[in-house]
mmCIF file of C-alpha atoms in Angstrom:
data_model
loop_
_atom_site.group_PDB
_atom_site.id
_atom_site.type_symbol
_atom_site.label_atom_id
_atom_site.label_comp_id
_atom_site.label_asym_id
_atom_site.label_seq_id
_atom_site.Cartn_x
_atom_site.Cartn_y
_atom_site.Cartn_z
ATOM 1 C CA MET S 1 0.000 0.000 0.000
ATOM 2 C CA THR S 2 1.270 3.461 -0.830
ATOM 3 C CA PHE S 3 0.761 6.549 1.299
ATOM 4 C CA GLY S 4 1.852 10.145 0.725
ATOM 5 C CA PHE S 5 2.580 12.817 3.245
ATOM 6 C CA VAL S 6 2.334 16.567 3.157
ATOM 7 C CA PRO S 7 4.649 18.954 5.024
ATOM 8 C CA SER S 8 3.038 20.348 8.144
ATOM 9 C CA SER S 9 2.767 24.087 8.763
ATOM 10 C CA ALA S 10 5.304 23.734 11.583
ATOM 11 C CA ALA S 11 7.780 22.133 9.197
ATOM 12 C CA SER S 12 7.336 24.930 6.678
ATOM 13 C CA LEU S 13 8.407 27.430 9.319
ATOM 14 C CA SER S 14 11.661 25.649 10.054
ATOM 15 C CA THR S 15 14.850 27.284 8.835
ATOM 16 C CA PRO S 16 17.352 25.590 6.500
ATOM 17 C CA ALA S 17 19.928 25.736 9.289
ATOM 18 C CA ALA S 18 17.617 23.866 11.659
ATOM 19 C CA SER S 19 16.800 21.270 8.986
ATOM 20 C CA ALA S 20 20.481 20.717 8.276
ATOM 21 C CA THR S 21 21.032 19.470 11.828
ATOM 22 C CA ARG S 22 18.408 16.767 11.356
ATOM 23 C CA LEU S 23 20.603 14.480 9.294
ATOM 24 C CA LEU S 24 23.359 11.971 9.960
ATOM 25 C CA GLU S 25 26.664 11.836 8.121
ATOM 26 C CA PRO S 26 27.875 8.396 6.967
ATOM 27 C CA ALA S 27 30.572 8.339 9.677
ATOM 28 C CA GLU S 28 27.979 9.067 12.373
ATOM 29 C CA TRP S 29 25.735 6.322 11.042
ATOM 30 C CA ALA S 30 28.590 3.814 10.888
ATOM 31 C CA ALA S 31 29.548 4.650 14.488
ATOM 32 C CA ALA S 32 25.970 4.278 15.778
ATOM 33 C CA GLY S 33 26.202 0.505 16.264
ATOM 34 C CA ILE S 34 23.494 -0.365 13.732
ATOM 35 C CA PRO S 35 23.074 -4.180 13.734
ATOM 36 C CA LEU S 36 24.309 -5.892 10.586
ATOM 37 C CA LEU S 37 21.890 -7.822 8.418
ATOM 38 C CA ARG S 38 22.839 -11.481 8.098
ATOM 39 C CA ASN S 39 21.514 -11.682 4.553
ATOM 40 C CA PRO S 40 20.880 -8.182 3.196
ATOM 41 C CA ARG S 41 20.137 -9.330 -0.356
ATOM 42 C CA GLU S 42 17.355 -11.572 0.916
ATOM 43 C CA VAL S 43 15.779 -8.670 2.815
ATOM 44 C CA VAL S 44 16.150 -6.259 -0.112
ATOM 45 C CA SER S 45 14.782 -8.730 -2.664
ATOM 46 C CA GLY S 46 11.831 -9.600 -0.437
ATOM 47 C CA LEU S 47 10.858 -5.957 0.090
ATOM 48 C CA HIS S 48 11.386 -5.170 -3.600
ATOM 49 C CA ALA S 49 9.112 -8.062 -4.594
ATOM 50 C CA ARG S 50 6.424 -7.046 -2.095
ATOM 51 C CA HIS S 51 6.289 -3.308 -2.756
ATOM 52 C CA ARG S 52 7.848 -2.790 -6.208
ATOM 53 C CA PRO S 53 9.175 0.643 -5.246
ATOM 54 C CA GLY S 54 9.797 3.342 -7.817
ATOM 55 C CA PRO S 55 11.904 6.491 -7.395
ATOM 56 C CA ALA S 56 11.084 8.554 -4.278
ATOM 57 C CA THR S 57 9.436 5.549 -2.615
ATOM 58 C CA ALA S 58 10.340 4.519 0.928
ATOM 59 C CA VAL S 59 9.703 1.025 2.291
ATOM 60 C CA VAL S 60 9.900 0.588 6.059
ATOM 61 C CA ALA S 61 9.891 -2.948 7.445
ATOM 62 C CA VAL S 62 9.960 -4.530 10.895
ATOM 63 C CA LEU S 63 12.089 -7.656 11.294
ATOM 64 C CA ASP S 64 11.889 -10.218 14.077
ATOM 65 C CA GLN S 65 14.889 -11.773 15.799
ATOM 66 C CA ASP S 66 15.246 -14.314 12.979
ATOM 67 C CA GLU S 67 15.304 -11.497 10.409
ATOM 68 C CA ARG S 68 11.882 -12.350 9.027
ATOM 69 C CA VAL S 69 9.705 -9.474 7.850
ATOM 70 C CA ARG S 70 6.772 -9.165 10.259
ATOM 71 C CA ALA S 71 5.275 -5.966 8.837
ATOM 72 C CA SER S 72 6.077 -3.453 6.119
ATOM 73 C CA ALA S 73 4.633 -0.379 4.452
ATOM 74 C CA SER S 74 5.576 1.816 1.526
ATOM 75 C CA PHE S 75 4.856 5.441 0.739
ATOM 76 C CA THR S 76 5.959 8.037 -1.783
ATOM 77 C CA ARG S 77 7.929 11.079 -0.756
ATOM 78 C CA ARG S 78 6.409 14.254 -2.143
ATOM 79 C CA PRO S 79 8.678 17.034 -3.439
ATOM 80 C CA ALA S 80 9.924 19.087 -0.468
ATOM 81 C CA PRO S 81 13.274 19.923 1.110
ATOM 82 C CA ALA S 82 14.866 16.900 2.817
ATOM 83 C CA ASP S 83 14.093 17.169 6.530
ATOM 84 C CA GLY S 84 14.781 14.421 9.058
ATOM 85 C CA TRP S 85 11.950 15.616 11.288
ATOM 86 C CA MET S 86 9.399 15.253 8.486
ATOM 87 C CA PHE S 87 10.824 11.869 7.497
ATOM 88 C CA ARG S 88 10.671 10.754 11.141
ATOM 89 C CA ASN S 89 6.982 11.667 11.337
ATOM 90 C CA ALA S 90 6.187 9.892 8.063
ATOM 91 C CA LEU S 91 8.009 6.716 9.141
ATOM 92 C CA LEU S 92 6.406 6.767 12.588
ATOM 93 C CA SER S 93 2.965 7.110 11.011
ATOM 94 C CA GLN S 94 3.582 4.032 8.837
ATOM 95 C CA LEU S 95 4.964 2.000 11.725
ATOM 96 C CA ARG S 96 1.887 2.796 13.811
ATOM 97 C CA ARG S 97 -0.318 1.570 10.975
ATOM 98 C CA VAL S 98 1.300 -1.831 10.636
ATOM 99 C CA VAL S 99 2.743 -2.878 14.003
ATOM 100 C CA PRO S 100 2.109 -2.120 17.723
ATOM 101 C CA HIS S 101 4.859 -0.333 19.610
ATOM 102 C CA ASP S 102 7.346 -2.093 21.913
ATOM 103 C CA LEU S 103 7.805 0.778 24.363
ATOM 104 C CA ARG S 104 7.023 -1.426 27.376
ATOM 105 C CA ARG S 105 10.050 -3.624 26.722
ATOM 106 C CA ARG S 106 13.320 -2.822 28.465
ATOM 107 C CA THR S 107 15.290 -3.604 25.336
ATOM 108 C CA PRO S 108 14.011 -3.741 21.738
ATOM 109 C CA VAL S 109 13.514 -7.202 20.244
ATOM 110 C CA ARG S 110 12.381 -6.136 16.785
ATOM 111 C CA THR S 111 14.325 -4.111 14.239
ATOM 112 C CA ALA S 112 13.111 -1.566 11.704
ATOM 113 C CA VAL S 113 14.925 -1.205 8.386
ATOM 114 C CA LEU S 114 14.381 1.343 5.640
ATOM 115 C CA LEU S 115 14.727 0.795 1.901
ATOM 116 C CA TYR S 116 14.635 4.021 -0.111
ATOM 117 C CA CYS S 117 14.414 3.990 -3.899
ATOM 118 C CA ARG S 118 15.747 7.152 -5.528
ATOM 119 C CA ASP S 119 17.284 8.611 -8.655
ATOM 120 C CA GLY S 120 20.987 9.300 -8.908
ATOM 121 C CA ASP S 121 23.930 7.084 -8.080
ATOM 122 C CA ALA S 122 24.773 5.209 -4.892
ATOM 123 C CA ARG S 123 26.784 8.016 -3.271
ATOM 124 C CA TRP S 124 25.507 9.470 0.001
ATOM 125 C CA THR S 125 23.347 12.583 -0.226
ATOM 126 C CA GLU S 126 21.886 14.921 2.366
ATOM 127 C CA GLU S 127 18.535 13.321 1.648
ATOM 128 C CA ASP S 128 20.008 9.978 2.761
ATOM 129 C CA GLY S 129 21.286 11.650 5.918
ATOM 130 C CA ALA S 130 17.797 12.989 6.665
ATOM 131 C CA TRP S 131 16.277 9.519 6.204
ATOM 132 C CA MET S 132 18.888 8.067 8.559
ATOM 133 C CA TRP S 133 18.050 10.656 11.203
ATOM 134 C CA GLY S 134 14.335 10.037 10.721
ATOM 135 C CA LEU S 135 14.670 6.252 10.945
ATOM 136 C CA ARG S 136 16.733 6.390 14.119
ATOM 137 C CA ASP S 137 14.306 8.758 15.819
ATOM 138 C CA ALA S 138 11.185 6.887 14.689
ATOM 139 C CA CYS S 139 12.611 3.630 16.054
ATOM 140 C CA THR S 140 13.278 5.235 19.437
ATOM 141 C CA LEU S 141 9.721 6.574 19.625
ATOM 142 C CA HIS S 142 8.200 3.205 18.630
ATOM 143 C CA GLY S 143 10.365 1.013 20.851
ATOM 144 C CA LEU S 144 12.254 -0.642 18.007
ATOM 145 C CA ARG S 145 15.926 -1.243 17.333
ATOM 146 C CA CYS S 146 17.222 0.977 14.535
ATOM 147 C CA GLY S 147 18.326 -1.214 11.658
ATOM 148 C CA ALA S 148 19.843 -0.798 8.231
ATOM 149 C CA TYR S 149 19.306 2.089 5.839
ATOM 150 C CA ILE S 150 19.377 0.789 2.262
ATOM 151 C CA THR S 151 19.240 2.740 -0.985
ATOM 152 C CA LEU S 152 17.954 1.367 -4.264
ATOM 153 C CA THR S 153 19.224 3.176 -7.373
ATOM 154 C CA ARG S 154 19.834 2.387 -11.026
ATOM 155 C CA ASP S 155 23.207 0.961 -9.962
ATOM 156 C CA GLY S 156 21.634 -1.546 -7.554
ATOM 157 C CA TRP S 157 21.247 -1.593 -3.774
ATOM 158 C CA GLN S 158 23.593 -0.502 -1.008
ATOM 159 C CA VAL S 159 23.531 -0.859 2.783
ATOM 160 C CA PHE S 160 24.997 2.343 4.204
ATOM 161 C CA GLY S 161 27.671 1.982 6.851
ATOM 162 C CA GLU S 162 28.403 -1.631 5.917
ATOM 163 C CA GLY S 163 29.930 -1.378 2.463
ATOM 164 C CA ARG S 164 27.677 -4.163 1.189
ATOM 165 C CA GLY S 165 25.546 -4.009 -1.914
ATOM 166 C CA GLY S 166 24.637 -5.644 -5.202
ATOM 167 C CA ARG S 167 23.468 -4.941 -8.739
ATOM 168 C CA ARG S 168 20.120 -6.710 -8.393
ATOM 169 C CA PRO S 169 17.538 -5.707 -7.572
ATOM 170 C CA SER S 170 17.886 -2.134 -8.811
ATOM 171 C CA SER S 171 15.423 0.696 -9.259
ATOM 172 C CA GLY S 172 14.786 -0.451 -12.811
ATOM 173 C CA SER S 173 14.754 -4.235 -12.415
ATOM 174 C CA ALA S 174 11.683 -6.435 -12.372
ATOM 175 C CA PRO S 175 10.852 -7.905 -8.948
ATOM 176 C CA GLU S 176 11.833 -11.488 -8.247
ATOM 177 C CA PRO S 177 9.026 -13.892 -7.339
ATOM 178 C CA LEU S 178 8.523 -13.961 -3.574
ATOM 179 C CA ALA S 179 9.258 -17.671 -3.536
ATOM 180 C CA THR S 180 12.831 -17.041 -4.667
ATOM 181 C CA ALA S 181 13.266 -13.694 -2.943
ATOM 182 C CA GLU S 182 12.744 -15.197 0.485
ATOM 183 C CA ALA S 183 14.587 -17.999 2.193
ATOM 184 C CA PRO S 184 12.613 -21.209 2.839
ATOM 185 C CA PRO S 185 11.416 -21.746 6.418
ATOM 186 C CA ARG S 186 13.922 -23.331 8.729
ATOM 187 C CA ILE S 187 13.532 -27.065 9.285
ATOM 188 C CA PRO S 188 13.212 -27.832 12.999
ATOM 189 C CA ARG S 189 15.954 -29.904 14.522
ATOM 190 C CA THR S 190 15.151 -33.566 15.016
ATOM 191 C CA GLY S 191 16.591 -36.222 17.224
ATOM 192 C CA GLY S 192 16.375 -37.232 20.868
ATOM 193 C CA VAL S 193 13.658 -38.849 22.933
ATOM 194 C CA ALA S 194 11.014 -36.202 22.189
ATOM 195 C CA SER S 195 11.406 -36.711 18.444
ATOM 196 C CA ASP S 196 11.104 -40.502 18.794
ATOM 197 C CA VAL S 197 7.884 -40.089 20.774
ATOM 198 C CA LEU S 198 6.438 -37.724 18.154
ATOM 199 C CA ARG S 199 7.389 -40.099 15.309
ATOM 200 C CA ARG S 200 5.753 -43.057 17.065
ATOM 201 C CA ALA S 201 2.611 -41.009 17.756
ATOM 202 C CA ALA S 202 2.375 -39.930 14.127
ATOM 203 C CA ALA S 203 2.775 -43.513 12.904
ATOM 204 C CA ARG S 204 -0.218 -44.730 14.918
#
C-alpha cells in the first residue's frame, strides 16, 4: 500500500539551518552501532518483490529476531526539502499503521529497516542523511531497534555503513518472485527422545 505525506505548517516554518542538523553523516551512522543484516540481499529482494518501489518511494519494514519481515509499508515522498523531522513523522505514522509499539520492553527485540528507492547514483546525499536521522528517531519513539538504511538506485542496492551491496535488484529491475526472494522456512531440529515419541505417535 502506498501513502503520501504533506509537510506540516510547523515544518514549513523551520529554517534551512535547523533542517540541516536533522541528518546523519555516513561516519555518524557507521559509528551508531546499527546491527548488521545477516543476509541483506534476501531482505532487499523480499521488500522489492512485495512493494515494487519506484523512485522517491520509501519502504519501512519490521524484522523479528530471525530477520523475518513481520510488517512493512511503503509510501511516496512528495517534493519538499529533505528534513529528518518530516521523514521521522512519516516513518512513525507508517509504523503505527502496521505494528504495535514495543515501548514497554526494556530492550528492543524487533528491528526496523528502511529501503529508499531514488534517482541518482549510490553516493551518500543529504537526503540519505535525513532519512537516517528520521529512521533512528522513529525507532526510538516506537520502541524498536534501529536497523539498516538501504538505498535502491539504477546501480543496484547498497547498505549504508556496511559497504555491502549488489546490482540486483535495482530501481529499474523487475521484482523477483517472492518464492525465490525469500529464504525457505527453517527445518526444525530432530533427534532425541522427544522426536522418537512424536514419530511413534504420528505412525499410529
